[in-house]
Short mmCIF file of N, CA and C in Angstrom, two decimals:
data_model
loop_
_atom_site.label_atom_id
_atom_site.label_comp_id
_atom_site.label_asym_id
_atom_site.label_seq_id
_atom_site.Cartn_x
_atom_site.Cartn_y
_atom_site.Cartn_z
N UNK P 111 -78.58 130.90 -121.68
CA UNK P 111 -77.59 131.91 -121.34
C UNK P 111 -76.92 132.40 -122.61
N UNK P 112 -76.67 133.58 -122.46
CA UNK P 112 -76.02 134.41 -123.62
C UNK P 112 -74.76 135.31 -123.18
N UNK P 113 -73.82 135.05 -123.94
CA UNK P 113 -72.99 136.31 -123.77
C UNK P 113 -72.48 137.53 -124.72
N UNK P 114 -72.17 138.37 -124.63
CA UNK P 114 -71.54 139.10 -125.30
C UNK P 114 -70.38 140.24 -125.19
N UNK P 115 -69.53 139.66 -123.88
CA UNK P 115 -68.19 139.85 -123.64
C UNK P 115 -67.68 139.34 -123.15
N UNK P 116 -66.12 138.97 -123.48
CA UNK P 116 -65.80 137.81 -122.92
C UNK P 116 -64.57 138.49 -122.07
N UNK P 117 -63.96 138.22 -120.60
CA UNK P 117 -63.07 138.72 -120.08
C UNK P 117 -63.01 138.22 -119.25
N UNK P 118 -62.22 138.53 -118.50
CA UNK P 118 -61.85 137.90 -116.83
C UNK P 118 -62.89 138.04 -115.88
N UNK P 119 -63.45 138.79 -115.69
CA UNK P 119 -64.60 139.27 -114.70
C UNK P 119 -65.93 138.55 -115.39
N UNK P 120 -66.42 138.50 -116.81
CA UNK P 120 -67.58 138.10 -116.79
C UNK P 120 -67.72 136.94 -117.78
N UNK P 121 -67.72 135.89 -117.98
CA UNK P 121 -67.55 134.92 -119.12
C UNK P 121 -69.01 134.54 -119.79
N UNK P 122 -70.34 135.00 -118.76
CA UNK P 122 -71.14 135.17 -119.27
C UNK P 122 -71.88 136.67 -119.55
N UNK P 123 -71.23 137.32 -119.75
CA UNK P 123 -72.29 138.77 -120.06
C UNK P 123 -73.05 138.92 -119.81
N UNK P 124 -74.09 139.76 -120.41
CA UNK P 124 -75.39 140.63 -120.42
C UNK P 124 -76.21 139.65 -120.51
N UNK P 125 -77.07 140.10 -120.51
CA UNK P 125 -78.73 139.23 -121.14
C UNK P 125 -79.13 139.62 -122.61
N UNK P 126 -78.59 140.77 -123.08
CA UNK P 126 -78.41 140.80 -124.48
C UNK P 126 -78.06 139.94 -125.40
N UNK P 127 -78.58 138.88 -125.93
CA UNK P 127 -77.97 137.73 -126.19
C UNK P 127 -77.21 138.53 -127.77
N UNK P 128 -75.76 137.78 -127.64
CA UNK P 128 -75.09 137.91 -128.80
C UNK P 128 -74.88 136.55 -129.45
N UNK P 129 -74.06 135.83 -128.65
CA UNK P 129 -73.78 134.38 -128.52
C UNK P 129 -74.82 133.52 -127.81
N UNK P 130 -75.31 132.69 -128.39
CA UNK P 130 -76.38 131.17 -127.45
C UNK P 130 -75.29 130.56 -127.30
N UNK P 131 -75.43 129.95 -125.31
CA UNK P 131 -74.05 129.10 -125.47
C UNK P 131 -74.34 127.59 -125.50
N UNK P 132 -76.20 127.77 -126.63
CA UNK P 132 -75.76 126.23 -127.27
C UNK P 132 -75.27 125.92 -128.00
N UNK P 133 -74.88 127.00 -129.53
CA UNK P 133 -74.29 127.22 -130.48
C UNK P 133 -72.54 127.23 -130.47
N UNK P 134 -72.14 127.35 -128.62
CA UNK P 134 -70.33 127.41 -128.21
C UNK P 134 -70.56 126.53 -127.47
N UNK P 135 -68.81 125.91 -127.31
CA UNK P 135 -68.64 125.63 -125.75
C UNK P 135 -67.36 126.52 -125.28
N UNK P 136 -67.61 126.47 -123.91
CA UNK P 136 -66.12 127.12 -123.10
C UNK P 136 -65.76 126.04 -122.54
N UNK P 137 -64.41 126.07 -123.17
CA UNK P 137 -63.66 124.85 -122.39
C UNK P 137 -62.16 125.78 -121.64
N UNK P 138 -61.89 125.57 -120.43
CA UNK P 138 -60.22 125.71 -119.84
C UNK P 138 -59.39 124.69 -119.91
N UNK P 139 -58.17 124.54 -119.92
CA UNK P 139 -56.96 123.41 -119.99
C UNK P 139 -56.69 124.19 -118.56
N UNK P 140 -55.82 122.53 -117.94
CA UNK P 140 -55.20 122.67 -116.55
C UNK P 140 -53.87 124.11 -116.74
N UNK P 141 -53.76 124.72 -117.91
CA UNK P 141 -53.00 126.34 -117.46
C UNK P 141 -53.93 127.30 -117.57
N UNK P 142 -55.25 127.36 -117.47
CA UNK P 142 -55.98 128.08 -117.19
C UNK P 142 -56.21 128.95 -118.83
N UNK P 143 -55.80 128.36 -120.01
CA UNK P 143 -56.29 129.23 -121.08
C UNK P 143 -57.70 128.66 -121.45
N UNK P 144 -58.22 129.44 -121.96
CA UNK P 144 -59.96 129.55 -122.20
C UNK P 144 -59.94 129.16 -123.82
N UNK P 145 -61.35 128.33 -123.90
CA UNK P 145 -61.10 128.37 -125.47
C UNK P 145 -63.00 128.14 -125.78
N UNK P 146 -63.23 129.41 -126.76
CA UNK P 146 -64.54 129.34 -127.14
C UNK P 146 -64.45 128.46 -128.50
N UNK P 147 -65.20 127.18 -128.59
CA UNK P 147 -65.42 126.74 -129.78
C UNK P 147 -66.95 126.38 -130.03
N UNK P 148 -67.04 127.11 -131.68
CA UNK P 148 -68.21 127.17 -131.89
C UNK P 148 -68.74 125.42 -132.50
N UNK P 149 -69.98 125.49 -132.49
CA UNK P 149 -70.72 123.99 -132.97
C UNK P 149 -72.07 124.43 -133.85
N UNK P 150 -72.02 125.93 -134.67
CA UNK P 150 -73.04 126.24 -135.39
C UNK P 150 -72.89 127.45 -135.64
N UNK P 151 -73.12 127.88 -136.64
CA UNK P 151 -73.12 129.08 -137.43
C UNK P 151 -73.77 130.06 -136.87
N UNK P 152 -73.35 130.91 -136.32
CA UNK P 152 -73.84 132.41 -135.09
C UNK P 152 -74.01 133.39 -135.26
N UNK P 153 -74.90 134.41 -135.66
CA UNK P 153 -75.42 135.76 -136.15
C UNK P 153 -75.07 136.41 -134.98
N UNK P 154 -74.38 137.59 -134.82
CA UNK P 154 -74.15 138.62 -133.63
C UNK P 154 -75.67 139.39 -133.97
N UNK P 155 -75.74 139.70 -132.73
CA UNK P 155 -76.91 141.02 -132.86
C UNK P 155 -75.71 142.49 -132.29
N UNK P 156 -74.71 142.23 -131.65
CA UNK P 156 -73.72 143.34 -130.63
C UNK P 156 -72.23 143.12 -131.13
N UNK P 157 -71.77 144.20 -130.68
CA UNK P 157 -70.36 143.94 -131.03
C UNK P 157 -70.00 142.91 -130.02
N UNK P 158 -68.95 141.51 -130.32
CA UNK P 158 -68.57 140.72 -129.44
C UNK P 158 -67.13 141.34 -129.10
N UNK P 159 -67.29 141.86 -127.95
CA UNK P 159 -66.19 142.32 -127.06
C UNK P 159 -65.09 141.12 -126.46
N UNK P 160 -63.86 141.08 -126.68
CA UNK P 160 -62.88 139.69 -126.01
C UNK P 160 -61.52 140.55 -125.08
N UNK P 161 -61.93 140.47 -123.90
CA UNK P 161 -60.58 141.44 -123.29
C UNK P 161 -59.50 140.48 -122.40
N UNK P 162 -59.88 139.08 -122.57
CA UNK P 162 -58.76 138.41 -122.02
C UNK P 162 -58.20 137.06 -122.77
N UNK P 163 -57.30 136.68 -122.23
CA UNK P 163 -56.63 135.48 -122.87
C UNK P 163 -57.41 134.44 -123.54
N UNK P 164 -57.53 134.35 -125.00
CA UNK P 164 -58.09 133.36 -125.22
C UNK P 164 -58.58 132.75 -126.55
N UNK P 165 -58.49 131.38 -126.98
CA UNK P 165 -58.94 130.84 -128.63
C UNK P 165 -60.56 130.96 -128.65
N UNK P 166 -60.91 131.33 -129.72
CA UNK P 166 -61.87 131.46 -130.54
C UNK P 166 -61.87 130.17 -131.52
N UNK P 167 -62.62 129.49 -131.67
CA UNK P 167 -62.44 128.04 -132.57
C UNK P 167 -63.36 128.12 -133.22
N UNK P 168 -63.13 128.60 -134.69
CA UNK P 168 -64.45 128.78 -135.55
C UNK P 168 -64.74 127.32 -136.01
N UNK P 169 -64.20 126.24 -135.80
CA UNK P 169 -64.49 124.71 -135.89
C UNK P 169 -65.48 124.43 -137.36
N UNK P 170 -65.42 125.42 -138.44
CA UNK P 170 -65.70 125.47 -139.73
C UNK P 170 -66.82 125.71 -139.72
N UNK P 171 -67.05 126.61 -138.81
CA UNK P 171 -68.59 127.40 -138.93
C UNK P 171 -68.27 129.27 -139.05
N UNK P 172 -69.66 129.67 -139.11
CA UNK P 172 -69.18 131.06 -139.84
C UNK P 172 -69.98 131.88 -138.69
N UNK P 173 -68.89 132.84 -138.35
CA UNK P 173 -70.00 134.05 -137.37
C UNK P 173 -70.25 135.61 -138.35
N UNK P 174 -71.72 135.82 -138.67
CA UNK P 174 -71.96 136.84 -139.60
C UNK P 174 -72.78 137.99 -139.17
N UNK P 175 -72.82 139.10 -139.27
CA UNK P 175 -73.05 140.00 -138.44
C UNK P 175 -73.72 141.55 -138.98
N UNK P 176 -74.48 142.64 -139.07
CA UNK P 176 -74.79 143.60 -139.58
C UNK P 176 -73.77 144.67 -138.97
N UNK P 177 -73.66 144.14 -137.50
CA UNK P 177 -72.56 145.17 -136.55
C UNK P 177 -71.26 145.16 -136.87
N UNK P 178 -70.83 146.70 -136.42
CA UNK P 178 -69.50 146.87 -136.98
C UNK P 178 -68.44 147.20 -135.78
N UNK P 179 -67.40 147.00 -135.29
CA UNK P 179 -66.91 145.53 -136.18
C UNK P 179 -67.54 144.47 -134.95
N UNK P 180 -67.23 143.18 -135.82
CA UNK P 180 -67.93 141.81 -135.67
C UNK P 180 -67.39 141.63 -133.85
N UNK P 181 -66.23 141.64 -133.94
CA UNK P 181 -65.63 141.43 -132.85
C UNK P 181 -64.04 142.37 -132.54
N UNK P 182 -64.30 143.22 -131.26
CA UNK P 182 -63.31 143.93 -130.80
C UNK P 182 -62.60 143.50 -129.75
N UNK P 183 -61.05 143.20 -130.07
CA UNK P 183 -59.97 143.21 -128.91
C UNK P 183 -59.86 144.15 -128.03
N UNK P 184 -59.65 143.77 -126.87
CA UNK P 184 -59.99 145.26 -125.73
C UNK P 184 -58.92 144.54 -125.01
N UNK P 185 -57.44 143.14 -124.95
CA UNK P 185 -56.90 143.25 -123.83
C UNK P 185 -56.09 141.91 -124.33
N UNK P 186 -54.98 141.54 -124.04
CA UNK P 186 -54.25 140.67 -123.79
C UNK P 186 -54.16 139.97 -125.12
N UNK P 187 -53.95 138.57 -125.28
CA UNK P 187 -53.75 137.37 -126.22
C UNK P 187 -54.78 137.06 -126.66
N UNK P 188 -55.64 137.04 -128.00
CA UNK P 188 -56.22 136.43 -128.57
C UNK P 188 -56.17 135.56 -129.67
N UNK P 189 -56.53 134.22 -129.95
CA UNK P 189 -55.98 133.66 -130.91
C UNK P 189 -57.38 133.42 -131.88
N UNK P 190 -57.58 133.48 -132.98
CA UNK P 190 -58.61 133.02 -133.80
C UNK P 190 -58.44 131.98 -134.62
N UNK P 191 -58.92 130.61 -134.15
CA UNK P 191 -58.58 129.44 -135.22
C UNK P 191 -59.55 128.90 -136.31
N UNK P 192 -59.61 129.57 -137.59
CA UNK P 192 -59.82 129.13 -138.86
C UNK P 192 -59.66 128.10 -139.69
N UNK P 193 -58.95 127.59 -138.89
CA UNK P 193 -58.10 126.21 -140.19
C UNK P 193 -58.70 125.38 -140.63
N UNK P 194 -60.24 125.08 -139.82
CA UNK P 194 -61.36 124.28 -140.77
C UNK P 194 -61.83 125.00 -141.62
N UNK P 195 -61.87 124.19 -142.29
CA UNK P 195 -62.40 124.90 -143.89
C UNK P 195 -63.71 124.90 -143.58
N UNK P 196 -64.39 126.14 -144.25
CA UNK P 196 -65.51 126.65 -144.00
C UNK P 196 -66.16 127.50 -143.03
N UNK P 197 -64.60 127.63 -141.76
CA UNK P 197 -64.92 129.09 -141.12
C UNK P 197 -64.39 130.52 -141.65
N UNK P 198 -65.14 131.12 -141.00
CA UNK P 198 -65.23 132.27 -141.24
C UNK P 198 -65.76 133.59 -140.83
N UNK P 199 -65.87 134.99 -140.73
CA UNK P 199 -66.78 136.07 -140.25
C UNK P 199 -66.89 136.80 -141.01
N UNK P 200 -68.24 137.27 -141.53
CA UNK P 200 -68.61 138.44 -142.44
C UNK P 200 -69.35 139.32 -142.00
N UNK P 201 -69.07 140.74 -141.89
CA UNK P 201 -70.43 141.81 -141.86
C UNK P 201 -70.77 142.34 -142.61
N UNK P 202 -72.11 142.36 -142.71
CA UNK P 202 -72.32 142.91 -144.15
C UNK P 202 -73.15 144.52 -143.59
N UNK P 203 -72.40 145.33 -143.20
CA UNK P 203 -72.53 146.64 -142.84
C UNK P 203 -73.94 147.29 -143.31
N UNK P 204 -74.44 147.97 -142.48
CA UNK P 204 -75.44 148.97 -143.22
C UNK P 204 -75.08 150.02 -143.65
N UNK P 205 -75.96 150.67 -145.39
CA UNK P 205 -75.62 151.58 -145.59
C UNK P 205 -74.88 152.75 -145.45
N UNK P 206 -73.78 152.93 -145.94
CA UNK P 206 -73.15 154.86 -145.31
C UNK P 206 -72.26 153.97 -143.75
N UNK P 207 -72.31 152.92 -143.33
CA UNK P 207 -71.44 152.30 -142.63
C UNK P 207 -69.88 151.75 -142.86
N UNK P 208 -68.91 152.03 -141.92
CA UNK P 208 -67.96 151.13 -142.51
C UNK P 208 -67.62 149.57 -141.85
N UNK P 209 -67.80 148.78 -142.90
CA UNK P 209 -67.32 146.88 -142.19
C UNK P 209 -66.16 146.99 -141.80
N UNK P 210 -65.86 146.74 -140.41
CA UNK P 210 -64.68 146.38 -139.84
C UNK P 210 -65.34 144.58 -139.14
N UNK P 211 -64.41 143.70 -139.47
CA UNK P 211 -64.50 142.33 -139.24
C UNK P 211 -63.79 142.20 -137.91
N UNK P 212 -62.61 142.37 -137.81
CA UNK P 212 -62.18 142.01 -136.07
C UNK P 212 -61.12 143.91 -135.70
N UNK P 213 -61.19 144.22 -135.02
CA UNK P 213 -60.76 145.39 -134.35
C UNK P 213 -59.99 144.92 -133.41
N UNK P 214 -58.83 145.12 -133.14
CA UNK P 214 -57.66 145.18 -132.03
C UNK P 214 -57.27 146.43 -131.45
N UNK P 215 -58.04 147.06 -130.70
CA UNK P 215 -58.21 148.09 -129.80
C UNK P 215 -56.94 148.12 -128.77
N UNK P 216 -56.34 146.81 -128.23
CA UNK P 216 -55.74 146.58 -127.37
C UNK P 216 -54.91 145.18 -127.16
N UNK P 217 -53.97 144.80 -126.65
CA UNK P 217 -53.50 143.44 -126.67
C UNK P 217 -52.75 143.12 -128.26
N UNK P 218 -52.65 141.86 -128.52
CA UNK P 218 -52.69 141.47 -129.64
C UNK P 218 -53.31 140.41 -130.36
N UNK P 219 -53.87 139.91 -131.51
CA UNK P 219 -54.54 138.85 -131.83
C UNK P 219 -53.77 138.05 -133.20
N UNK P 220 -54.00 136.58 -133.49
CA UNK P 220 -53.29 136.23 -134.24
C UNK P 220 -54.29 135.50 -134.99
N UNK P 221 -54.53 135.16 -135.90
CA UNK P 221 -55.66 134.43 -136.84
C UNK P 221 -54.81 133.75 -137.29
N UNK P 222 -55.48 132.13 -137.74
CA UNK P 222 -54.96 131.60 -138.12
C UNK P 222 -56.17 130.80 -139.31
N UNK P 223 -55.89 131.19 -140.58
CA UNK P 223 -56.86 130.52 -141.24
C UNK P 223 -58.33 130.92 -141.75
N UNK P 224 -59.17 130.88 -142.55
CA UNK P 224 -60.43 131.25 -142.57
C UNK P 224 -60.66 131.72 -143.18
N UNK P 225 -62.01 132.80 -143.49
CA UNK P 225 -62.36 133.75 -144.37
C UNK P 225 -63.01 134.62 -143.86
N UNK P 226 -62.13 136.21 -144.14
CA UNK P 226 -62.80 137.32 -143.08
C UNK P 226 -63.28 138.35 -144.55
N UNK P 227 -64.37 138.65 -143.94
CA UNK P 227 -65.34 139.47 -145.14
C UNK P 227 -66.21 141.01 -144.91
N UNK P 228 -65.79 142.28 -145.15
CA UNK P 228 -66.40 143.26 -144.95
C UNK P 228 -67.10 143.69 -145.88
N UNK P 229 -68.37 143.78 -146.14
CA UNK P 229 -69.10 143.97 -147.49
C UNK P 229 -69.81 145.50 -146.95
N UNK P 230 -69.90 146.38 -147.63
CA UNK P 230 -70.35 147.72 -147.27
C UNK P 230 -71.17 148.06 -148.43
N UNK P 231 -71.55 149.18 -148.25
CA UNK P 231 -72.65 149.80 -149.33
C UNK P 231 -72.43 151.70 -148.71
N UNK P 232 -71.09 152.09 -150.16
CA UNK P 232 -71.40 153.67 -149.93
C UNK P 232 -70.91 154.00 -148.62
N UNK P 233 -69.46 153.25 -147.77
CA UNK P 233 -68.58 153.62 -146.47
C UNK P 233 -67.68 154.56 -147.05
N UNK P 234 -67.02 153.80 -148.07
CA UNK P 234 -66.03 154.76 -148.51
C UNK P 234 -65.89 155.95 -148.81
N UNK P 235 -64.93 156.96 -147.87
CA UNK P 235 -64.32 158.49 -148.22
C UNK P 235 -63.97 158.57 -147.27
N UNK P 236 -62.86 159.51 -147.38
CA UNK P 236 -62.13 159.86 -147.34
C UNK P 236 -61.50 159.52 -145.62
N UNK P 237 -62.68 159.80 -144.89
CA UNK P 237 -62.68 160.38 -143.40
C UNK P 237 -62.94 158.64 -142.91
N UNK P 238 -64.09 158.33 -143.59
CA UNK P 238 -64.89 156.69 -143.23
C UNK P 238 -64.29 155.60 -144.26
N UNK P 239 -63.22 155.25 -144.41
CA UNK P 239 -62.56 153.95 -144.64
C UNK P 239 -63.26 152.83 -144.57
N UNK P 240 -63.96 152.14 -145.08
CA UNK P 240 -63.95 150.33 -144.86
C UNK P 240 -62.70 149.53 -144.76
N UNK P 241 -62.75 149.12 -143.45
CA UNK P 241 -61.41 148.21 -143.70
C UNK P 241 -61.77 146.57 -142.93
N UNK P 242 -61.44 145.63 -143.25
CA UNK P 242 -61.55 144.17 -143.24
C UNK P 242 -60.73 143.82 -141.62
N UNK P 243 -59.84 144.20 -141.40
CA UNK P 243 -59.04 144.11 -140.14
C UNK P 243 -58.47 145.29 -139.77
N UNK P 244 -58.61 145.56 -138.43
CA UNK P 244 -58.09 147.20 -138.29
C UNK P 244 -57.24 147.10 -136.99
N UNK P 245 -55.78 147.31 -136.62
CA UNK P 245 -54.93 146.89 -135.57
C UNK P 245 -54.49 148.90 -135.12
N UNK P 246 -55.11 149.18 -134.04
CA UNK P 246 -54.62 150.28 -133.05
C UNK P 246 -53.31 150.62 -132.79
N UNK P 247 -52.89 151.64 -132.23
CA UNK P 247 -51.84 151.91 -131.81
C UNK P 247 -51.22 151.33 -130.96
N UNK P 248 -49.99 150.99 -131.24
CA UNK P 248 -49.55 149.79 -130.05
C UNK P 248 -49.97 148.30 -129.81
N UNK P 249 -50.57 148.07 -131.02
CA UNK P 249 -51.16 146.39 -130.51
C UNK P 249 -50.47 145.62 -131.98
N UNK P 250 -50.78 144.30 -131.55
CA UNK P 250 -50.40 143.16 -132.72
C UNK P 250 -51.30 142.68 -133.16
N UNK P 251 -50.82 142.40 -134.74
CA UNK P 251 -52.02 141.38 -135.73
C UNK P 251 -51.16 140.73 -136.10
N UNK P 252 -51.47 139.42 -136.79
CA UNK P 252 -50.49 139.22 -137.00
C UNK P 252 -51.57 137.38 -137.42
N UNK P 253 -51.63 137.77 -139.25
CA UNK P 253 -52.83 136.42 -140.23
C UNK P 253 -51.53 135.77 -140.53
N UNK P 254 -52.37 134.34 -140.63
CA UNK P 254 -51.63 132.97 -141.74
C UNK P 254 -52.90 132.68 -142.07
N UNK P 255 -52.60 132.55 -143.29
CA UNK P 255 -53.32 131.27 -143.77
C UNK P 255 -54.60 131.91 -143.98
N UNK P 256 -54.76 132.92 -144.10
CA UNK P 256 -56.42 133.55 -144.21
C UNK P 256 -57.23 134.04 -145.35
N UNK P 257 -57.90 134.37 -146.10
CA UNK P 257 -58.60 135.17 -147.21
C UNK P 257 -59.42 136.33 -146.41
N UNK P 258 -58.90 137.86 -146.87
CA UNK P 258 -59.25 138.77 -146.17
C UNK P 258 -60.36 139.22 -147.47
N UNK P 259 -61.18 140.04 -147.59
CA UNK P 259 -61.78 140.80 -148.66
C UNK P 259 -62.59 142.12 -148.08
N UNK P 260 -62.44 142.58 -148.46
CA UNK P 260 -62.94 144.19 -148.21
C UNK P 260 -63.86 144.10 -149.57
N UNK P 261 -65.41 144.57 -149.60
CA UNK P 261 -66.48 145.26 -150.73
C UNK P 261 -67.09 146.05 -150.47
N UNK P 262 -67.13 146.94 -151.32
CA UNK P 262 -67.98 148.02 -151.22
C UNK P 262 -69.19 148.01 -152.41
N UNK P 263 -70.18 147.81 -152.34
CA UNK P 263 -70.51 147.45 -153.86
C UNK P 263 -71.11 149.00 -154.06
N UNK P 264 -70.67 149.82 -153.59
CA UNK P 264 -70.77 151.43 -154.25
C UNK P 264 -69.40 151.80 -155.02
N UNK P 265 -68.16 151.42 -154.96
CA UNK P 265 -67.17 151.21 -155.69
C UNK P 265 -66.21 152.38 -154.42
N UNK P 266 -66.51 152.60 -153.19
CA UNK P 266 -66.22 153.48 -152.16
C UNK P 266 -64.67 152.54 -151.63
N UNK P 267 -63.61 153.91 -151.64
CA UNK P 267 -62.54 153.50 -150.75
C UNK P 267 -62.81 152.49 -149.39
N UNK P 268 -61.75 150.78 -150.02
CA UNK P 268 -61.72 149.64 -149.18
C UNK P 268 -60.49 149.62 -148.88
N UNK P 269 -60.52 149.19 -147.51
CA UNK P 269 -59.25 148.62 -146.99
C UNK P 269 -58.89 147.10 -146.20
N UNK P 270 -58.20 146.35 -146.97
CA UNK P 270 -57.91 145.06 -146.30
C UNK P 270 -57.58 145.03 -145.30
N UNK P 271 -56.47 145.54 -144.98
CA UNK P 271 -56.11 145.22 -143.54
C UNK P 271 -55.64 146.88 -143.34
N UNK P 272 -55.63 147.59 -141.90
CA UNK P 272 -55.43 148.84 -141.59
C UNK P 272 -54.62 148.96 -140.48
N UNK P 273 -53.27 149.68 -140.31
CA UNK P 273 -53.04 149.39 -138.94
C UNK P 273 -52.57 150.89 -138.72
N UNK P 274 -52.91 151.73 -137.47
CA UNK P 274 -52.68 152.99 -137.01
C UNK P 274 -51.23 152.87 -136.55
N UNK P 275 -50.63 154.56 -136.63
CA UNK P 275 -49.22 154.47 -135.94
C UNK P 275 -49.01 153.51 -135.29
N UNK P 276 -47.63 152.65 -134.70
CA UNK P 276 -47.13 151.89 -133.92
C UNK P 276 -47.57 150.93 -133.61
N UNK P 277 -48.63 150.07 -134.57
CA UNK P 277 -49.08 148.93 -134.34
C UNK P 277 -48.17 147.90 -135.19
N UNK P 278 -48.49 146.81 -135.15
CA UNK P 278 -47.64 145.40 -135.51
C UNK P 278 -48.67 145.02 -136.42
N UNK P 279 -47.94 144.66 -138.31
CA UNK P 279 -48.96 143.63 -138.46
C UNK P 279 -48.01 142.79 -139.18
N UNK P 280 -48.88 141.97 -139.23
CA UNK P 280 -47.91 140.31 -140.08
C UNK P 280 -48.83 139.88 -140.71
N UNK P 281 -48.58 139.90 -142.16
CA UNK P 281 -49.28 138.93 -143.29
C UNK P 281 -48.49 137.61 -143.92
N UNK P 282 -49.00 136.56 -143.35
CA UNK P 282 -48.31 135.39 -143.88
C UNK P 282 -49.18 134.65 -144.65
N UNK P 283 -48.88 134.11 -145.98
CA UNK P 283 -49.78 133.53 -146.92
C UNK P 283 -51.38 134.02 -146.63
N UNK P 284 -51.29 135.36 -147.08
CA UNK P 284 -52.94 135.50 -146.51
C UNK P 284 -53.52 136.21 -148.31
N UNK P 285 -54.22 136.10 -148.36
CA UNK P 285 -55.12 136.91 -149.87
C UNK P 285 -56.04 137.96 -149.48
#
């Protein structure tokens, strides 16, 4: 079984495999919060879509990806836990693409820890931005403890973190 959105209605997705859920587990606590923790280093083939309550446990493994971005907020509370050393998410964008690493479309998300990485080739101008974390109108971000990096190895306008009108962000000890 594979998924590649995670929400209230479907916890296993498509048949498109994004995620093997031998590589996760889903665990709930008796208040009903959800928590994906990984047990192996996970290549997306799709954008991983997350529209409801819930931890992400990169448990010091790395999710790396060609798709942009790696993973999009579409709804409620998300938490991303980094704090083992050696997690992390990188996309390494195709050509004339821009790397976006996590997208907050909606809701808010909080990271805690890790290493988030957008590597591009030739995104940058003016209109097409590369940016490493990108927070929507009206939603929350809000890093500790993280190493963000934005590359372009065409030398093209990067952006670490991006947030549109009326969004929330919070940088606490982050690089």
């Amino acid at each position: 079984t594979a998924f590649t959105a995670i929400n209230d209605d479907n916890i296993n997705g498509s048949s498109d495999a994004t995620l093997d859920t031998a590589a996760v587990g889903v665990y709930g606590d008796s208040n009903g919060e959800l928590t994906v923790k990984l047990f192996s280093d996970v290549s997306l083939t799709e954008i991983l879509e997350i529209g409801s309550n819930l931890t992400l446990d990169l448990n010091g493994h790395t999710i790396s990806t060609t798709v942009t971005p790696a993973i999009r907020i579409t709804g409620l509370e998300v938490f991303i836990d980094g704090s083992v050393e050696g997690s992390g998410i990188t996309v390494n964008a195709p050509a004339g693409q821009k790397g976006t690493v996590l997208s907050v479309m909606d809701g808010s998300l909080s990271v805690n820890g890790g290493n988030y990485t957008a590597n591009t080739s030739g995104a940058g101008t003016s209109t097409n931005q590369s940016q490493c974390l990108y927070a929507y109108n009206s939603t929350s971000l809000h890093v500790t403890n993280a190493n963000i990096t934005s590359i372009d190895v065409n030398n093209g306008s990067v952006n670490g973190v991006t947030g549109k009108t009326g969004s929330s962000i919070v940088l606490e000890n982050t690089k």
